[in-house]
Amino acid sequence: MGRASGIGEPSQVFGTGREGFTTRPVVTGRYGVVTAGHYLAAAAGMEILRAGGNAIDAGVAMGFCLAVLEPQSNGIGGESPILIHHARSGRTVAINGQGTAPAAATIERFRSLGISLIPGDGLLAATVPSQVSNWLLALAEFGTLSLRQVLAPALDLARNGFGMYHGLRRCIAANEERYREEWPGSAAVYLPEGRVPEWGDRFRNPQWADTFELLARAEQEAAGRGRAAGLDAA
């Protein structure tokens, strides 16, 4: 798990148990702390704080990054329940974050396909994607930066790539056969050059980058009507 200390202040690490030894350090900071499942996402969150964004801006930026970095756990086509405490206003808000079932996903429809239990993966199990909408709602209510600023780190990772790491590689290898046989679109992205990437290979997701750019461009075209209109257009 990536962690970043407060801006301009060295982190303080305290042992748990034997003095000087810990596997779960406590990280403190006067101006802000971010954490994420991948260190590059945590770095992006700290970059957003240093650029003047608040915790919501940083959190959304890290979420977009994790869609690129940890597709086995996150994705802009997925769900994102969000709990926010906004210290300045004193508000604590839950954003549901769950996608709704498609209109055609009825019991009768599944029975007509010979399915008695909704599958655990694949398109038939998917809800209407909600993640982008959830994040944009968080930005509209509590964020301060533009969507393009918040998207910049994720767009860079998707367009220019990052080093393939063991966790993602294991997941791709475990699903290689299904990608080839069932999900050719996934195979085109996650089996570049027709093979499982090696550890350390530069891995890119240009389709994600195009999608992020589309969102940012929609915001920019509507920006003349204000920040809220720009986010709504995205």
PDB file of C-alpha atoms in Angstrom:
ATOM      1  CA  MET A   1       0.000   0.000   0.000  1.00  0.00           C
ATOM      2  CA  GLY A   2       1.474   3.336  -1.007  1.00  0.00           C
ATOM      3  CA  ARG A   3       1.702   6.086   1.586  1.00  0.00           C
ATOM      4  CA  ALA A   4       2.823   9.664   1.360  1.00  0.00           C
ATOM      5  CA  SER A   5       3.728  11.987   4.192  1.00  0.00           C
ATOM      6  CA  GLY A   6       2.611  15.545   4.713  1.00  0.00           C
ATOM      7  CA  ILE A   7       3.777  18.206   2.298  1.00  0.00           C
ATOM      8  CA  GLY A   8       7.172  19.614   3.210  1.00  0.00           C
ATOM      9  CA  GLU A   9       7.363  17.586   6.392  1.00  0.00           C
ATOM     10  CA  PRO A  10       9.296  14.359   6.990  1.00  0.00           C
ATOM     11  CA  SER A  11       7.073  11.432   7.895  1.00  0.00           C
ATOM     12  CA  GLN A  12       7.247  10.010  11.392  1.00  0.00           C
ATOM     13  CA  VAL A  13       7.312   6.233  11.721  1.00  0.00           C
ATOM     14  CA  PHE A  14       6.586   4.583  15.045  1.00  0.00           C
ATOM     15  CA  GLY A  15       7.212   0.927  15.836  1.00  0.00           C
ATOM     16  CA  THR A  16       4.495  -1.441  16.917  1.00  0.00           C
ATOM     17  CA  GLY A  17       5.974  -3.910  19.350  1.00  0.00           C
ATOM     18  CA  ARG A  18       9.772  -4.197  19.214  1.00  0.00           C
ATOM     19  CA  GLU A  19      11.352  -0.743  19.225  1.00  0.00           C
ATOM     20  CA  GLY A  20      12.414   0.407  15.773  1.00  0.00           C
ATOM     21  CA  PHE A  21      10.669  -2.414  13.921  1.00  0.00           C
ATOM     22  CA  THR A  22       7.301  -2.261  12.216  1.00  0.00           C
ATOM     23  CA  THR A  23       5.514  -3.599   9.183  1.00  0.00           C
ATOM     24  CA  ARG A  24       2.597  -1.171   9.601  1.00  0.00           C
ATOM     25  CA  PRO A  25       4.097   2.286  10.033  1.00  0.00           C
ATOM     26  CA  VAL A  26       2.024   5.190  11.250  1.00  0.00           C
ATOM     27  CA  VAL A  27       2.487   8.129   8.873  1.00  0.00           C
ATOM     28  CA  THR A  28       1.666  11.653  10.039  1.00  0.00           C
ATOM     29  CA  GLY A  29       1.673  15.024   8.350  1.00  0.00           C
ATOM     30  CA  ARG A  30       0.535  18.568   9.076  1.00  0.00           C
ATOM     31  CA  TYR A  31      -0.837  19.359   5.617  1.00  0.00           C
ATOM     32  CA  GLY A  32      -2.108  16.135   4.126  1.00  0.00           C
ATOM     33  CA  VAL A  33      -1.721  12.378   3.835  1.00  0.00           C
ATOM     34  CA  VAL A  34      -2.739  10.187   0.911  1.00  0.00           C
ATOM     35  CA  THR A  35      -2.822   6.418   0.576  1.00  0.00           C
ATOM     36  CA  ALA A  36      -3.602   4.056  -2.286  1.00  0.00           C
ATOM     37  CA  GLY A  37      -3.141   0.448  -3.314  1.00  0.00           C
ATOM     38  CA  HIS A  38      -0.402   1.337  -5.830  1.00  0.00           C
ATOM     39  CA  TYR A  39       2.474   3.695  -5.119  1.00  0.00           C
ATOM     40  CA  LEU A  40       2.050   5.566  -8.410  1.00  0.00           C
ATOM     41  CA  ALA A  41      -1.548   6.379  -7.485  1.00  0.00           C
ATOM     42  CA  ALA A  42      -0.384   7.649  -4.088  1.00  0.00           C
ATOM     43  CA  ALA A  43       2.239   9.777  -5.844  1.00  0.00           C
ATOM     44  CA  ALA A  44      -0.509  11.225  -8.058  1.00  0.00           C
ATOM     45  CA  GLY A  45      -2.606  12.087  -5.005  1.00  0.00           C
ATOM     46  CA  MET A  46       0.304  13.954  -3.438  1.00  0.00           C
ATOM     47  CA  GLU A  47       0.938  15.724  -6.754  1.00  0.00           C
ATOM     48  CA  ILE A  48      -2.647  16.989  -6.700  1.00  0.00           C
ATOM     49  CA  LEU A  49      -2.277  18.256  -3.120  1.00  0.00           C
ATOM     50  CA  ARG A  50       0.941  20.057  -4.041  1.00  0.00           C
ATOM     51  CA  ALA A  51      -0.888  21.673  -6.982  1.00  0.00           C
ATOM     52  CA  GLY A  52      -3.360  23.216  -4.552  1.00  0.00           C
ATOM     53  CA  GLY A  53      -6.123  20.620  -4.708  1.00  0.00           C
ATOM     54  CA  ASN A  54      -7.967  19.358  -1.674  1.00  0.00           C
ATOM     55  CA  ALA A  55      -8.469  15.817  -0.365  1.00  0.00           C
ATOM     56  CA  ILE A  56     -11.429  15.193  -2.695  1.00  0.00           C
ATOM     57  CA  ASP A  57      -9.439  16.259  -5.752  1.00  0.00           C
ATOM     58  CA  ALA A  58      -6.609  13.952  -4.653  1.00  0.00           C
ATOM     59  CA  GLY A  59      -8.921  11.034  -3.952  1.00  0.00           C
ATOM     60  CA  VAL A  60     -10.621  11.260  -7.329  1.00  0.00           C
ATOM     61  CA  ALA A  61      -7.255  11.568  -9.082  1.00  0.00           C
ATOM     62  CA  MET A  62      -6.062   8.406  -7.334  1.00  0.00           C
ATOM     63  CA  GLY A  63      -9.276   6.612  -8.302  1.00  0.00           C
ATOM     64  CA  PHE A  64      -8.755   7.386 -11.979  1.00  0.00           C
ATOM     65  CA  CYS A  65      -5.120   6.257 -11.671  1.00  0.00           C
ATOM     66  CA  LEU A  66      -6.124   2.968 -10.057  1.00  0.00           C
ATOM     67  CA  ALA A  67      -8.464   2.265 -12.978  1.00  0.00           C
ATOM     68  CA  VAL A  68      -5.279   2.160 -15.061  1.00  0.00           C
ATOM     69  CA  LEU A  69      -2.904   0.630 -12.530  1.00  0.00           C
ATOM     70  CA  GLU A  70      -5.151  -1.975 -10.901  1.00  0.00           C
ATOM     71  CA  PRO A  71      -7.717  -3.022 -13.531  1.00  0.00           C
ATOM     72  CA  GLN A  72      -8.053  -6.361 -11.721  1.00  0.00           C
ATOM     73  CA  SER A  73      -9.627  -4.481  -8.787  1.00  0.00           C
ATOM     74  CA  ASN A  74     -10.848  -1.165 -10.220  1.00  0.00           C
ATOM     75  CA  GLY A  75     -12.159   0.213 -13.465  1.00  0.00           C
ATOM     76  CA  ILE A  76     -14.067   3.187 -14.817  1.00  0.00           C
ATOM     77  CA  GLY A  77     -16.763   0.722 -15.869  1.00  0.00           C
ATOM     78  CA  GLY A  78     -17.149  -0.434 -12.278  1.00  0.00           C
ATOM     79  CA  GLU A  79     -18.612   0.826  -9.034  1.00  0.00           C
ATOM     80  CA  SER A  80     -17.208   3.187  -6.393  1.00  0.00           C
ATOM     81  CA  PRO A  81     -19.067   3.680  -3.101  1.00  0.00           C
ATOM     82  CA  ILE A  82     -17.636   6.841  -1.523  1.00  0.00           C
ATOM     83  CA  LEU A  83     -17.761   8.146   2.041  1.00  0.00           C
ATOM     84  CA  ILE A  84     -16.682  11.777   2.523  1.00  0.00           C
ATOM     85  CA  HIS A  85     -16.279  13.885   5.628  1.00  0.00           C
ATOM     86  CA  HIS A  86     -15.879  17.533   4.633  1.00  0.00           C
ATOM     87  CA  ALA A  87     -14.237  19.196   7.605  1.00  0.00           C
ATOM     88  CA  ARG A  88     -14.835  22.796   6.522  1.00  0.00           C
ATOM     89  CA  SER A  89     -18.608  22.402   6.218  1.00  0.00           C
ATOM     90  CA  GLY A  90     -18.960  19.644   8.785  1.00  0.00           C
ATOM     91  CA  ARG A  91     -20.872  17.497   6.275  1.00  0.00           C
ATOM     92  CA  THR A  92     -20.517  13.719   6.132  1.00  0.00           C
ATOM     93  CA  VAL A  93     -21.844  12.356   2.848  1.00  0.00           C
ATOM     94  CA  ALA A  94     -22.195   8.905   1.308  1.00  0.00           C
ATOM     95  CA  ILE A  95     -22.261   8.633  -2.485  1.00  0.00           C
ATOM     96  CA  ASN A  96     -23.984   5.337  -3.253  1.00  0.00           C
ATOM     97  CA  GLY A  97     -21.639   4.496  -6.089  1.00  0.00           C
ATOM     98  CA  GLN A  98     -23.507   1.371  -7.216  1.00  0.00           C
ATOM     99  CA  GLY A  99     -24.472   0.995 -10.836  1.00  0.00           C
ATOM    100  CA  THR A 100     -28.092   0.244 -11.649  1.00  0.00           C
ATOM    101  CA  ALA A 101     -29.159  -2.954 -13.380  1.00  0.00           C
ATOM    102  CA  PRO A 102     -29.720  -2.594 -17.139  1.00  0.00           C
ATOM    103  CA  ALA A 103     -33.374  -2.415 -18.197  1.00  0.00           C
ATOM    104  CA  ALA A 104     -33.085  -5.718 -20.075  1.00  0.00           C
ATOM    105  CA  ALA A 105     -31.600  -7.580 -17.088  1.00  0.00           C
ATOM    106  CA  THR A 106     -34.868  -9.171 -16.025  1.00  0.00           C
ATOM    107  CA  ILE A 107     -35.445 -12.590 -14.505  1.00  0.00           C
ATOM    108  CA  GLU A 108     -37.331 -13.585 -17.654  1.00  0.00           C
ATOM    109  CA  ARG A 109     -34.426 -12.521 -19.859  1.00  0.00           C
ATOM    110  CA  PHE A 110     -31.905 -14.601 -17.915  1.00  0.00           C
ATOM    111  CA  ARG A 111     -34.251 -17.611 -17.941  1.00  0.00           C
ATOM    112  CA  SER A 112     -34.648 -17.290 -21.712  1.00  0.00           C
ATOM    113  CA  LEU A 113     -30.861 -17.569 -21.982  1.00  0.00           C
ATOM    114  CA  GLY A 114     -30.877 -20.717 -19.868  1.00  0.00           C
ATOM    115  CA  ILE A 115     -29.251 -18.925 -16.919  1.00  0.00           C
ATOM    116  CA  SER A 116     -30.546 -19.648 -13.412  1.00  0.00           C
ATOM    117  CA  LEU A 117     -27.881 -17.668 -11.543  1.00  0.00           C
ATOM    118  CA  ILE A 118     -26.416 -14.346 -12.678  1.00  0.00           C
ATOM    119  CA  PRO A 119     -22.790 -14.990 -13.742  1.00  0.00           C
ATOM    120  CA  GLY A 120     -19.953 -13.762 -11.565  1.00  0.00           C
ATOM    121  CA  ASP A 121     -18.204 -11.946 -14.416  1.00  0.00           C
ATOM    122  CA  GLY A 122     -18.613 -10.907 -18.023  1.00  0.00           C
ATOM    123  CA  LEU A 123     -21.053  -8.500 -19.633  1.00  0.00           C
ATOM    124  CA  LEU A 124     -24.203 -10.269 -18.410  1.00  0.00           C
ATOM    125  CA  ALA A 125     -23.211  -9.581 -14.814  1.00  0.00           C
ATOM    126  CA  ALA A 126     -22.358  -5.914 -15.368  1.00  0.00           C
ATOM    127  CA  THR A 127     -24.375  -2.963 -14.125  1.00  0.00           C
ATOM    128  CA  VAL A 128     -24.695   0.345 -15.950  1.00  0.00           C
ATOM    129  CA  PRO A 129     -21.255   1.928 -15.307  1.00  0.00           C
ATOM    130  CA  SER A 130     -21.389   4.482 -12.498  1.00  0.00           C
ATOM    131  CA  GLN A 131     -17.826   5.161 -11.438  1.00  0.00           C
ATOM    132  CA  VAL A 132     -17.130   8.249 -13.533  1.00  0.00           C
ATOM    133  CA  SER A 133     -20.451   9.782 -12.515  1.00  0.00           C
ATOM    134  CA  ASN A 134     -19.708   9.120  -8.831  1.00  0.00           C
ATOM    135  CA  TRP A 135     -16.297  10.756  -8.989  1.00  0.00           C
ATOM    136  CA  LEU A 136     -17.605  13.758 -10.905  1.00  0.00           C
ATOM    137  CA  LEU A 137     -20.350  14.212  -8.324  1.00  0.00           C
ATOM    138  CA  ALA A 138     -17.705  14.231  -5.571  1.00  0.00           C
ATOM    139  CA  LEU A 139     -15.706  16.834  -7.518  1.00  0.00           C
ATOM    140  CA  ALA A 140     -18.776  18.982  -8.135  1.00  0.00           C
ATOM    141  CA  GLU A 141     -19.806  18.963  -4.477  1.00  0.00           C
ATOM    142  CA  PHE A 142     -16.444  19.205  -2.741  1.00  0.00           C
ATOM    143  CA  GLY A 143     -13.568  19.502  -5.234  1.00  0.00           C
ATOM    144  CA  THR A 144     -11.711  22.617  -6.322  1.00  0.00           C
ATOM    145  CA  LEU A 145      -9.634  21.740  -9.407  1.00  0.00           C
ATOM    146  CA  SER A 146     -10.757  21.197 -12.976  1.00  0.00           C
ATOM    147  CA  LEU A 147     -11.373  17.677 -14.223  1.00  0.00           C
ATOM    148  CA  ARG A 148      -8.469  18.003 -16.655  1.00  0.00           C
ATOM    149  CA  GLN A 149      -6.117  18.758 -13.762  1.00  0.00           C
ATOM    150  CA  VAL A 150      -7.446  15.826 -11.768  1.00  0.00           C
ATOM    151  CA  LEU A 151      -7.275  13.483 -14.773  1.00  0.00           C
ATOM    152  CA  ALA A 152      -3.744  14.468 -15.802  1.00  0.00           C
ATOM    153  CA  PRO A 153      -1.835  11.776 -13.831  1.00  0.00           C
ATOM    154  CA  ALA A 154      -4.145   8.948 -14.979  1.00  0.00           C
ATOM    155  CA  LEU A 155      -4.043  10.139 -18.574  1.00  0.00           C
ATOM    156  CA  ASP A 156      -0.248  10.142 -18.467  1.00  0.00           C
ATOM    157  CA  LEU A 157      -0.119   6.606 -17.029  1.00  0.00           C
ATOM    158  CA  ALA A 158      -2.572   5.294 -19.613  1.00  0.00           C
ATOM    159  CA  ARG A 159      -0.940   7.030 -22.587  1.00  0.00           C
ATOM    160  CA  ASN A 160       2.745   6.632 -21.688  1.00  0.00           C
ATOM    161  CA  GLY A 161       2.576   3.480 -19.579  1.00  0.00           C
ATOM    162  CA  PHE A 162       3.951   2.113 -16.322  1.00  0.00           C
ATOM    163  CA  GLY A 163       6.058  -0.862 -15.329  1.00  0.00           C
ATOM    164  CA  MET A 164       4.168  -4.172 -15.291  1.00  0.00           C
ATOM    165  CA  TYR A 165       4.144  -5.519 -11.727  1.00  0.00           C
ATOM    166  CA  HIS A 166       3.686  -9.028 -10.369  1.00  0.00           C
ATOM    167  CA  GLY A 167       0.099  -8.682  -9.090  1.00  0.00           C
ATOM    168  CA  LEU A 168      -1.323  -7.477 -12.403  1.00  0.00           C
ATOM    169  CA  ARG A 169       0.797  -9.932 -14.384  1.00  0.00           C
ATOM    170  CA  ARG A 170      -0.485 -12.876 -12.317  1.00  0.00           C
ATOM    171  CA  CYS A 171      -4.078 -11.822 -12.957  1.00  0.00           C
ATOM    172  CA  ILE A 172      -3.515 -11.466 -16.702  1.00  0.00           C
ATOM    173  CA  ALA A 173      -1.787 -14.856 -16.854  1.00  0.00           C
ATOM    174  CA  ALA A 174      -4.632 -16.510 -14.925  1.00  0.00           C
ATOM    175  CA  ASN A 175      -7.185 -15.123 -17.406  1.00  0.00           C
ATOM    176  CA  GLU A 176      -5.143 -15.470 -20.593  1.00  0.00           C
ATOM    177  CA  GLU A 177      -7.214 -18.341 -22.001  1.00  0.00           C
ATOM    178  CA  ARG A 178     -10.538 -16.621 -21.297  1.00  0.00           C
ATOM    179  CA  TYR A 179      -9.262 -13.390 -22.871  1.00  0.00           C
ATOM    180  CA  ARG A 180      -8.402 -15.265 -26.047  1.00  0.00           C
ATOM    181  CA  GLU A 181     -11.596 -17.341 -26.192  1.00  0.00           C
ATOM    182  CA  GLU A 182     -14.281 -15.089 -24.666  1.00  0.00           C
ATOM    183  CA  TRP A 183     -13.089 -11.481 -24.446  1.00  0.00           C
ATOM    184  CA  PRO A 184     -11.058 -10.475 -27.521  1.00  0.00           C
ATOM    185  CA  GLY A 185     -11.335  -6.805 -26.573  1.00  0.00           C
ATOM    186  CA  SER A 186      -9.591  -7.535 -23.282  1.00  0.00           C
ATOM    187  CA  ALA A 187      -7.012  -9.656 -25.082  1.00  0.00           C
ATOM    188  CA  ALA A 188      -6.159  -6.741 -27.369  1.00  0.00           C
ATOM    189  CA  VAL A 189      -5.323  -4.585 -24.324  1.00  0.00           C
ATOM    190  CA  TYR A 190      -3.869  -7.005 -21.791  1.00  0.00           C
ATOM    191  CA  LEU A 191      -2.051  -9.346 -24.172  1.00  0.00           C
ATOM    192  CA  PRO A 192      -0.013  -6.833 -26.178  1.00  0.00           C
ATOM    193  CA  GLU A 193       1.804  -8.498 -29.066  1.00  0.00           C
ATOM    194  CA  GLY A 194      -0.289 -11.576 -28.295  1.00  0.00           C
ATOM    195  CA  ARG A 195       1.433 -12.508 -25.044  1.00  0.00           C
ATOM    196  CA  VAL A 196       1.300 -11.987 -21.288  1.00  0.00           C
ATOM    197  CA  PRO A 197       3.529  -8.978 -20.470  1.00  0.00           C
ATOM    198  CA  GLU A 198       6.728  -9.674 -18.549  1.00  0.00           C
ATOM    199  CA  TRP A 199       7.496  -8.052 -15.216  1.00  0.00           C
ATOM    200  CA  GLY A 200       8.856  -4.554 -15.826  1.00  0.00           C
ATOM    201  CA  ASP A 201       7.481  -4.257 -19.375  1.00  0.00           C
ATOM    202  CA  ARG A 202       6.033  -0.837 -20.156  1.00  0.00           C
ATOM    203  CA  PHE A 203       2.279  -1.353 -20.143  1.00  0.00           C
ATOM    204  CA  ARG A 204      -0.046   1.140 -21.841  1.00  0.00           C
ATOM    205  CA  ASN A 205      -3.816   1.427 -22.163  1.00  0.00           C
ATOM    206  CA  PRO A 206      -4.400   3.887 -25.027  1.00  0.00           C
ATOM    207  CA  GLN A 207      -8.173   3.301 -25.063  1.00  0.00           C
ATOM    208  CA  TRP A 208      -8.410   4.445 -21.423  1.00  0.00           C
ATOM    209  CA  ALA A 209      -6.307   7.481 -22.350  1.00  0.00           C
ATOM    210  CA  ASP A 210      -8.677   8.316 -25.232  1.00  0.00           C
ATOM    211  CA  THR A 211     -11.645   8.053 -22.872  1.00  0.00           C
ATOM    212  CA  PHE A 212     -10.019  10.333 -20.292  1.00  0.00           C
ATOM    213  CA  GLU A 213      -9.201  12.841 -23.027  1.00  0.00           C
ATOM    214  CA  LEU A 214     -12.823  12.733 -24.202  1.00  0.00           C
ATOM    215  CA  LEU A 215     -14.016  13.602 -20.684  1.00  0.00           C
ATOM    216  CA  ALA A 216     -11.529  16.450 -20.332  1.00  0.00           C
ATOM    217  CA  ARG A 217     -12.408  17.844 -23.760  1.00  0.00           C
ATOM    218  CA  ALA A 218     -16.122  17.833 -22.949  1.00  0.00           C
ATOM    219  CA  GLU A 219     -15.400  19.784 -19.772  1.00  0.00           C
ATOM    220  CA  GLN A 220     -13.237  22.286 -21.619  1.00  0.00           C
ATOM    221  CA  GLU A 221     -15.876  22.929 -24.312  1.00  0.00           C
ATOM    222  CA  ALA A 222     -18.474  23.737 -21.639  1.00  0.00           C
ATOM    223  CA  ALA A 223     -16.125  25.599 -19.312  1.00  0.00           C
ATOM    224  CA  GLY A 224     -17.426  28.996 -20.407  1.00  0.00           C
ATOM    225  CA  ARG A 225     -20.647  28.249 -18.527  1.00  0.00           C
ATOM    226  CA  GLY A 226     -18.811  27.579 -15.269  1.00  0.00           C
ATOM    227  CA  ARG A 227     -17.142  24.723 -13.388  1.00  0.00           C
ATOM    228  CA  ALA A 228     -20.382  22.853 -12.643  1.00  0.00           C
ATOM    229  CA  ALA A 229     -21.448  22.968 -16.299  1.00  0.00           C
ATOM    230  CA  GLY A 230     -18.056  21.633 -17.367  1.00  0.00           C
ATOM    231  CA  LEU A 231     -18.254  18.672 -14.989  1.00  0.00           C
ATOM    232  CA  ASP A 232     -21.842  17.996 -16.042  1.00  0.00           C
ATOM    233  CA  ALA A 233     -20.818  17.969 -19.701  1.00  0.00           C
ATOM    234  CA  ALA A 234     -18.050  15.460 -18.922  1.00  0.00           C
TER     235      ALA A 234
END
